[in-house]
């Protein structure tokens, strides 16, 4: 018994019903074509055989007529005992000779019946007159009979052709054709069943994999479906879909775990400071001010962390439609806003074609995170923060932010884009470690990649690229 699976709406369909349907359909089409071809072939063959037999008989009769008209002939000239009599007796043709009164002079083999019309031909004065008889039964056989007058009342010649054996041959051919058609139909059904089983075997495996996912909720299973055809493509697409769902589930789980870990520290500090508020009247004024400042700072950090978590989640589900964006304009807006917010001098340099396909809101968020990160780590700097937007080869646009802060240690260059990762010398500074991970998510969703390296002369260069001509997918 095959497995069954439930369709939407509650109907149940056997997995093997597809095989049966395919096999029956294959057999039905083959049967229809075979029957049609068999009928047409048999009809054409039977018609050709009958026409050929009729043509041979007609030609024999005409030859006899021509012979008796050209040369006066007697019944003895057609006698079976006369040398050369077989000139007018081709194969499968029977000849019987009638005398002047219509009597049989030389019997045919088998003997043919003589009618009044035949005796009339025997007494005819005109040579070559013809009397034809169809479906003359002699014993169990049927014949065509033509009686040709010799003229001068000298007698007649009866020429007969048996066609019952031809009909027997055609009936045998018909029976063999039917047997062959039945064999072809049965073979087509068996072949259709085998072919359907071969084709649907991978669909059964794919369905079993889907059922296992639905039953166990495990997304990390391997889909055992391969091949270059549509079923193979479906299997690979299903495998990629499961892979992405598994990765998304893992990212979600890791994000929740990391967020929970990062939220514990400010929440614990807030809880401690709130417990001190119960004794605030007992604290000296300086301690009160420090406590309120700590609460304000912790509340701000907690707010920033929550906002960045929201931004990260929004970046993974942003529905903003992609469009042609000039990253120079995006950078100009970010530079103006960040300059007013931080009070720092920020300069913008643009070169080349800076247009790309992307989502303006996400790209502005990524660039804002880079500028704010530079301002945070170069808080006491006197040199301006630099923002460079440059068009590269193949339609790629490169965006980078340069600062003169403490720089990035070599061991941290490959990890600064990880979620919640903070370098050892940055843990005392405000922040959640999510800003650069948001930059990475946005860059990769636009067909690009983030990058970071140490700036010559001190500081860091952090940025991202937007892929040439790559349309961001619906995240």
XYZ file of C-alpha atoms in Angstrom:
475
model
C 0.000 0.000 0.000
C 1.307 3.468 -0.881
C 1.433 6.351 1.493
C -1.261 8.985 1.362
C -1.089 12.704 1.959
C -3.800 15.190 2.800
C -4.520 18.036 0.446
C -5.931 21.418 1.545
C -9.622 20.966 2.126
C -9.300 17.497 3.598
C -9.283 15.336 0.432
C -6.982 12.335 0.382
C -5.147 11.285 -2.737
C -3.037 8.126 -3.022
C 0.508 8.685 -4.162
C 0.122 5.785 -6.557
C -2.945 7.339 -8.203
C -0.607 9.490 -10.263
C 1.163 6.367 -11.456
C -2.145 4.721 -12.313
C -3.406 7.808 -14.087
C -0.215 8.125 -16.063
C -0.154 4.429 -16.972
C -3.834 4.348 -17.972
C -3.471 7.551 -19.970
C -0.370 6.239 -21.701
C -2.120 2.956 -22.507
C -5.285 4.757 -23.678
C -3.377 7.042 -26.035
C -1.323 4.118 -27.323
C -4.477 2.008 -27.770
C -6.230 4.790 -29.678
C -3.245 5.336 -31.944
C -2.676 1.590 -32.401
C -6.329 0.899 -33.217
C -6.478 3.813 -35.634
C -3.255 2.783 -37.361
C -4.339 -0.892 -37.377
C -7.720 -0.115 -38.927
C -6.214 2.177 -41.533
C -3.399 -0.273 -42.307
C -5.719 -3.265 -42.579
C -8.201 -1.317 -44.719
C -5.446 -0.151 -47.046
C -3.898 -3.633 -47.290
C -7.260 -5.335 -47.919
C -8.193 -2.789 -50.546
C -4.849 -3.166 -52.323
C -5.119 -6.995 -52.314
C -8.687 -6.964 -53.658
C -7.893 -4.372 -56.291
C -4.805 -6.323 -57.334
C -6.749 -9.575 -57.622
C -9.504 -7.869 -59.594
C -6.948 -6.264 -61.907
C -5.263 -9.609 -62.591
C -8.600 -11.272 -63.375
C -9.744 -8.413 -65.583
C -6.482 -8.515 -67.515
C -6.777 -12.304 -68.074
C -10.316 -11.890 -69.423
C -9.211 -9.084 -71.736
C -6.328 -11.182 -73.040
C -8.776 -14.025 -73.847
C -11.133 -11.597 -75.590
C -8.291 -10.150 -77.638
C -7.065 -13.641 -78.579
C -10.439 -14.950 -79.820
C -11.145 -11.751 -81.742
C -7.814 -11.783 -83.570
C -7.714 -15.483 -84.428
C -10.674 -17.791 -85.056
C -10.375 -20.390 -82.341
C -12.158 -23.622 -81.403
C -12.636 -25.354 -78.049
C -9.744 -27.649 -78.927
C -7.407 -24.670 -78.897
C -8.138 -24.244 -75.154
C -8.061 -27.912 -74.267
C -5.837 -28.795 -71.322
C -4.343 -31.571 -73.439
C -3.125 -29.160 -76.090
C 0.515 -28.006 -75.783
C 0.735 -24.331 -74.807
C -2.707 -24.238 -73.286
C -1.321 -22.596 -70.134
C -0.669 -19.360 -72.012
C -4.144 -18.212 -71.019
C -4.106 -20.116 -67.715
C -2.066 -17.992 -65.302
C -1.603 -19.009 -61.704
C -4.683 -19.033 -59.479
C -6.969 -18.988 -62.571
C -9.336 -21.846 -63.536
C -10.367 -22.419 -67.202
C -13.336 -24.507 -68.409
C -14.174 -24.979 -72.101
C -17.753 -25.191 -73.436
C -18.730 -26.737 -76.738
C -21.118 -25.289 -79.411
C -24.230 -26.425 -77.528
C -22.986 -25.220 -74.168
C -21.832 -28.586 -73.006
C -18.620 -28.964 -71.126
C -15.829 -30.086 -73.385
C -12.937 -29.652 -70.957
C -13.753 -29.508 -67.272
C -12.122 -26.951 -65.071
C -10.513 -27.745 -61.759
C -12.828 -27.522 -59.998
C -15.726 -27.777 -62.424
C -17.676 -24.580 -62.897
C -21.462 -24.286 -63.086
C -22.931 -23.483 -66.537
C -25.915 -21.150 -66.745
C -28.246 -20.237 -69.558
C -26.269 -17.084 -70.059
C -23.079 -19.146 -70.470
C -24.777 -21.424 -73.034
C -25.922 -18.326 -74.859
C -22.301 -17.199 -75.090
C -21.306 -20.643 -76.423
C -23.849 -20.317 -79.276
C -22.983 -16.722 -80.051
C -21.803 -15.831 -83.554
C -19.715 -12.868 -82.283
C -16.261 -13.548 -80.868
C -15.275 -11.921 -77.594
C -18.709 -11.422 -76.052
C -18.601 -11.517 -72.276
C -20.866 -12.784 -69.522
C -19.638 -12.112 -65.930
C -20.754 -13.795 -62.737
C -19.780 -12.636 -59.225
C -19.806 -14.689 -56.025
C -20.259 -18.040 -57.724
C -20.105 -20.736 -55.068
C -18.389 -23.992 -55.980
C -18.415 -26.285 -53.014
C -17.199 -24.156 -50.085
C -15.301 -21.676 -52.253
C -16.344 -18.502 -54.022
C -15.266 -17.587 -57.553
C -15.508 -14.811 -60.070
C -16.484 -16.297 -63.450
C -16.290 -14.698 -66.893
C -17.561 -16.550 -70.004
C -16.035 -15.394 -73.333
C -17.662 -16.462 -76.623
C -15.415 -17.979 -79.343
C -17.714 -16.767 -82.098
C -19.322 -18.654 -84.980
C -21.313 -20.727 -82.487
C -18.149 -22.720 -81.851
C -18.386 -22.591 -78.059
C -17.045 -20.473 -75.177
C -14.311 -20.306 -72.618
C -15.056 -19.866 -68.919
C -12.320 -18.137 -66.896
C -12.690 -18.228 -63.087
C -10.715 -16.794 -60.202
C -11.123 -17.960 -56.617
C -11.303 -15.101 -54.103
C -12.469 -16.917 -51.001
C -8.859 -17.824 -50.198
C -8.002 -14.135 -50.498
C -10.731 -13.318 -47.994
C -9.431 -16.091 -45.742
C -5.981 -14.504 -45.984
C -7.426 -11.114 -45.138
C -9.329 -12.575 -42.164
C -6.105 -14.119 -40.923
C -4.394 -10.777 -41.365
C -7.234 -9.128 -39.465
C -6.928 -11.563 -36.576
C -3.174 -11.120 -36.376
C -3.604 -7.357 -36.505
C -6.046 -7.507 -33.583
C -3.680 -9.739 -31.599
C -0.802 -7.398 -32.354
C -2.860 -4.359 -31.311
C -3.854 -6.064 -28.065
C -0.215 -6.945 -27.391
C 0.842 -3.364 -28.107
C -1.852 -1.987 -25.773
C -0.879 -4.369 -22.963
C 2.806 -3.606 -23.521
C 2.059 0.122 -23.540
C 0.182 -0.222 -20.264
C 3.046 -2.105 -18.639
C 5.605 0.310 -20.033
C 3.454 3.266 -18.935
C 3.242 1.807 -15.424
C 7.024 1.307 -15.320
C 7.649 4.789 -16.705
C 5.144 6.369 -14.301
C 6.775 4.566 -11.389
C 10.194 5.703 -12.526
C 9.056 9.324 -12.886
C 6.942 9.514 -9.739
C 9.513 7.715 -7.586
C 11.338 10.994 -7.043
C 8.033 12.779 -6.410
C 7.288 10.183 -3.750
C 10.674 10.879 -2.160
C 10.031 14.613 -2.310
C 6.587 14.173 -0.764
C 8.042 11.986 1.982
C 10.613 14.674 2.723
C 7.857 17.299 2.941
C 5.840 15.046 5.247
C 8.888 14.488 7.447
C 9.402 18.250 7.705
C 5.738 18.753 8.589
C 5.839 15.941 11.166
C 9.194 16.596 12.820
C 9.595 20.328 12.058
C 13.232 19.645 11.243
C 14.358 21.868 8.394
C 17.874 20.512 8.092
C 17.008 17.320 6.218
C 18.574 16.490 2.860
C 16.139 16.216 -0.052
C 17.104 13.046 -2.020
C 15.909 14.326 -5.410
C 18.307 14.901 -8.290
C 18.209 15.080 -12.078
C 18.238 17.698 -14.821
C 14.469 17.687 -15.471
C 11.593 19.568 -13.842
C 11.371 17.105 -10.925
C 15.066 17.566 -10.248
C 14.659 21.341 -10.389
C 11.730 21.077 -7.975
C 13.847 18.973 -5.615
C 16.739 21.431 -5.726
C 14.384 24.372 -5.209
C 12.774 22.584 -2.258
C 16.208 21.813 -0.830
C 17.280 25.459 -1.161
C 14.017 26.584 0.407
C 14.565 24.278 3.385
C 18.142 25.520 3.653
C 17.043 29.130 3.740
C 14.283 28.377 6.226
C 16.756 26.518 8.421
C 19.211 29.392 8.185
C 16.460 31.879 8.956
C 15.369 29.807 11.954
C 18.970 29.576 13.150
C 19.452 33.326 12.695
C 16.263 34.008 14.590
C 17.273 31.685 17.416
C 20.744 33.203 17.596
C 19.337 36.717 17.486
C 16.978 35.961 20.372
C 19.764 34.360 22.402
C 22.206 37.191 21.738
C 19.575 39.840 22.366
C 18.609 38.182 25.634
C 22.255 38.080 26.678
C 22.847 41.735 25.783
C 19.640 42.903 27.458
C 20.531 41.281 30.782
C 23.376 43.690 31.521
C 21.460 47.006 31.243
C 18.372 45.466 32.835
C 20.410 44.175 35.791
C 22.025 47.584 36.200
C 18.635 49.279 35.998
C 17.216 46.911 38.587
C 20.128 47.649 40.927
C 19.810 51.411 40.530
C 16.034 51.272 40.919
C 16.497 49.420 44.215
C 18.726 52.283 45.353
C 15.927 54.737 44.570
C 14.074 53.346 47.591
C 16.795 54.911 49.784
C 17.388 58.023 47.665
C 16.550 60.278 50.627
C 19.416 58.724 52.541
C 21.960 59.353 49.775
C 24.119 62.477 49.584
C 23.331 64.927 46.744
C 26.381 63.882 44.682
C 25.368 60.219 44.820
C 21.828 61.146 43.819
C 23.080 62.969 40.727
C 25.334 60.054 39.807
C 22.422 57.632 40.248
C 20.115 59.695 38.018
C 22.877 60.048 35.425
C 23.455 56.296 35.468
C 19.747 55.638 35.080
C 19.555 58.083 32.180
C 22.593 56.531 30.466
C 21.336 52.983 30.972
C 17.862 53.898 29.727
C 19.428 55.471 26.624
C 21.601 52.430 25.959
C 18.621 50.142 26.448
C 16.568 52.284 24.059
C 19.381 52.261 21.492
C 19.680 48.481 21.798
C 15.946 47.957 21.297
C 15.914 50.377 18.352
C 18.807 48.559 16.704
C 17.103 45.203 17.251
C 13.990 46.622 15.601
C 16.111 48.015 12.760
C 17.804 44.649 12.282
C 14.462 42.854 12.146
C 13.060 45.500 9.793
C 16.105 45.124 7.561
C 15.283 41.442 7.132
C 11.653 42.082 6.232
C 11.747 45.461 4.528
C 9.083 45.694 1.813
C 10.385 48.906 0.225
C 10.402 48.327 -3.571
C 13.827 48.402 -5.265
C 14.505 51.337 -7.560
C 17.353 53.154 -9.243
C 19.142 55.062 -6.483
C 21.906 57.668 -6.630
C 24.069 56.813 -3.614
C 25.700 60.242 -3.832
C 22.333 61.821 -2.976
C 21.803 59.307 -0.173
C 25.259 60.097 1.223
C 24.631 63.841 1.019
C 21.457 63.493 3.105
C 23.223 61.286 5.655
C 26.208 63.661 5.932
C 23.954 66.668 6.557
C 21.873 64.911 9.199
C 24.857 63.312 10.974
C 26.734 66.622 11.000
C 23.887 68.352 12.793
C 23.428 65.462 15.212
C 27.062 64.965 16.188
C 28.450 68.430 15.700
C 31.364 66.957 13.769
C 32.639 68.104 10.415
C 31.909 65.467 7.773
C 33.125 65.802 4.179
C 31.776 63.964 1.150
C 33.737 62.937 -1.945
C 31.946 61.528 -5.009
C 33.432 60.036 -8.176
C 32.186 58.008 -11.104
C 28.701 56.636 -11.720
C 27.063 56.260 -8.325
C 23.705 54.923 -9.483
C 22.630 51.449 -8.378
C 19.509 49.360 -8.037
C 18.431 49.248 -4.412
C 16.156 50.334 -1.596
C 16.883 53.939 -0.563
C 15.717 53.567 3.048
C 17.942 50.560 3.744
C 20.988 52.128 2.059
C 20.525 55.328 4.074
C 20.313 53.290 7.281
C 23.524 51.431 6.447
C 25.454 54.624 5.688
C 24.066 56.357 8.804
C 25.293 53.473 10.955
C 28.801 53.813 9.485
C 28.947 57.583 10.059
C 27.583 57.319 13.612
C 30.041 54.515 14.350
C 32.925 56.704 13.138
C 31.722 59.659 15.223
C 31.373 57.458 18.305
C 34.923 56.083 18.134
C 36.470 59.382 17.025
C 34.615 61.523 19.543
C 37.584 63.750 20.415
C 38.988 63.903 16.883
C 39.760 67.198 15.207
C 40.048 65.977 11.623
C 36.836 65.645 9.615
C 35.163 62.320 9.041
C 35.356 61.433 5.356
C 32.623 59.754 3.315
C 33.530 58.525 -0.138
C 31.133 57.242 -2.778
C 32.706 55.942 -5.969
C 31.447 54.063 -9.015
C 33.498 50.953 -9.783
C 33.616 48.477 -12.642
C 30.530 46.569 -13.834
C 28.106 48.975 -12.175
C 29.340 48.351 -8.635
C 29.227 51.312 -6.228
C 31.654 51.501 -3.300
C 30.747 53.426 -0.134
C 33.306 53.936 2.647
C 33.665 56.031 5.799
C 37.124 57.043 7.057
C 37.938 58.239 10.578
C 40.998 58.937 12.707
C 39.849 57.038 15.770
C 41.748 54.287 17.618
C 41.488 51.953 14.621
C 40.682 48.245 14.618
C 42.924 45.464 15.846
C 43.917 42.887 13.248
C 42.119 40.129 15.121
C 38.876 42.104 15.127
C 38.720 42.991 11.421
C 36.936 39.767 10.499
C 34.463 39.886 13.394
C 33.291 43.470 13.703
C 30.299 42.737 11.450
C 29.069 39.903 13.696
C 25.979 40.562 15.751
C 26.674 41.911 19.238
C 30.416 41.626 18.745
C 32.398 44.417 20.363
C 36.153 44.725 20.380
C 37.914 44.664 23.753
C 38.785 48.388 23.623
C 35.212 49.291 22.632
C 33.317 47.561 25.416
C 33.573 50.580 27.677
C 31.932 52.759 25.044
C 28.149 52.997 24.529
C 26.635 50.748 21.881
C 25.145 47.333 21.342
C 27.343 45.803 18.653
C 24.458 45.635 16.181
C 25.148 48.660 13.990
C 27.770 47.054 11.732
C 25.844 43.771 11.518
C 22.938 45.769 10.100
C 25.361 47.213 7.526
C 26.394 43.689 6.547
C 22.789 42.495 6.159
C 21.882 45.467 3.965
C 25.023 45.194 1.819
C 24.555 41.474 1.199
C 20.871 41.939 0.365
C 21.972 44.377 -2.369
C 24.439 41.962 -3.946
C 27.450 43.518 -2.238
C 29.589 42.928 0.819
C 30.938 44.876 3.810
C 34.641 45.544 4.331
C 36.927 47.061 6.956
C 40.645 47.695 7.214
C 43.105 49.839 9.144
C 43.666 53.324 7.765
C 47.189 54.382 7.036
C 48.217 57.015 9.555
C 45.689 55.814 12.175
C 41.998 55.223 12.210
C 39.785 52.855 10.251
C 38.043 52.529 6.901
C 34.679 50.783 7.033
C 32.242 50.499 4.161
C 30.286 48.311 1.806
C 29.639 47.737 -1.867
C 26.402 47.506 -3.802
C 26.477 44.816 -6.509
C 26.528 45.794 -10.191
C 23.031 45.534 -11.624
C 21.849 43.126 -8.917
C 18.219 43.661 -7.985
C 17.743 43.197 -4.234
C 15.436 40.268 -3.505
C 12.205 40.641 -1.604
C 13.529 40.103 1.892
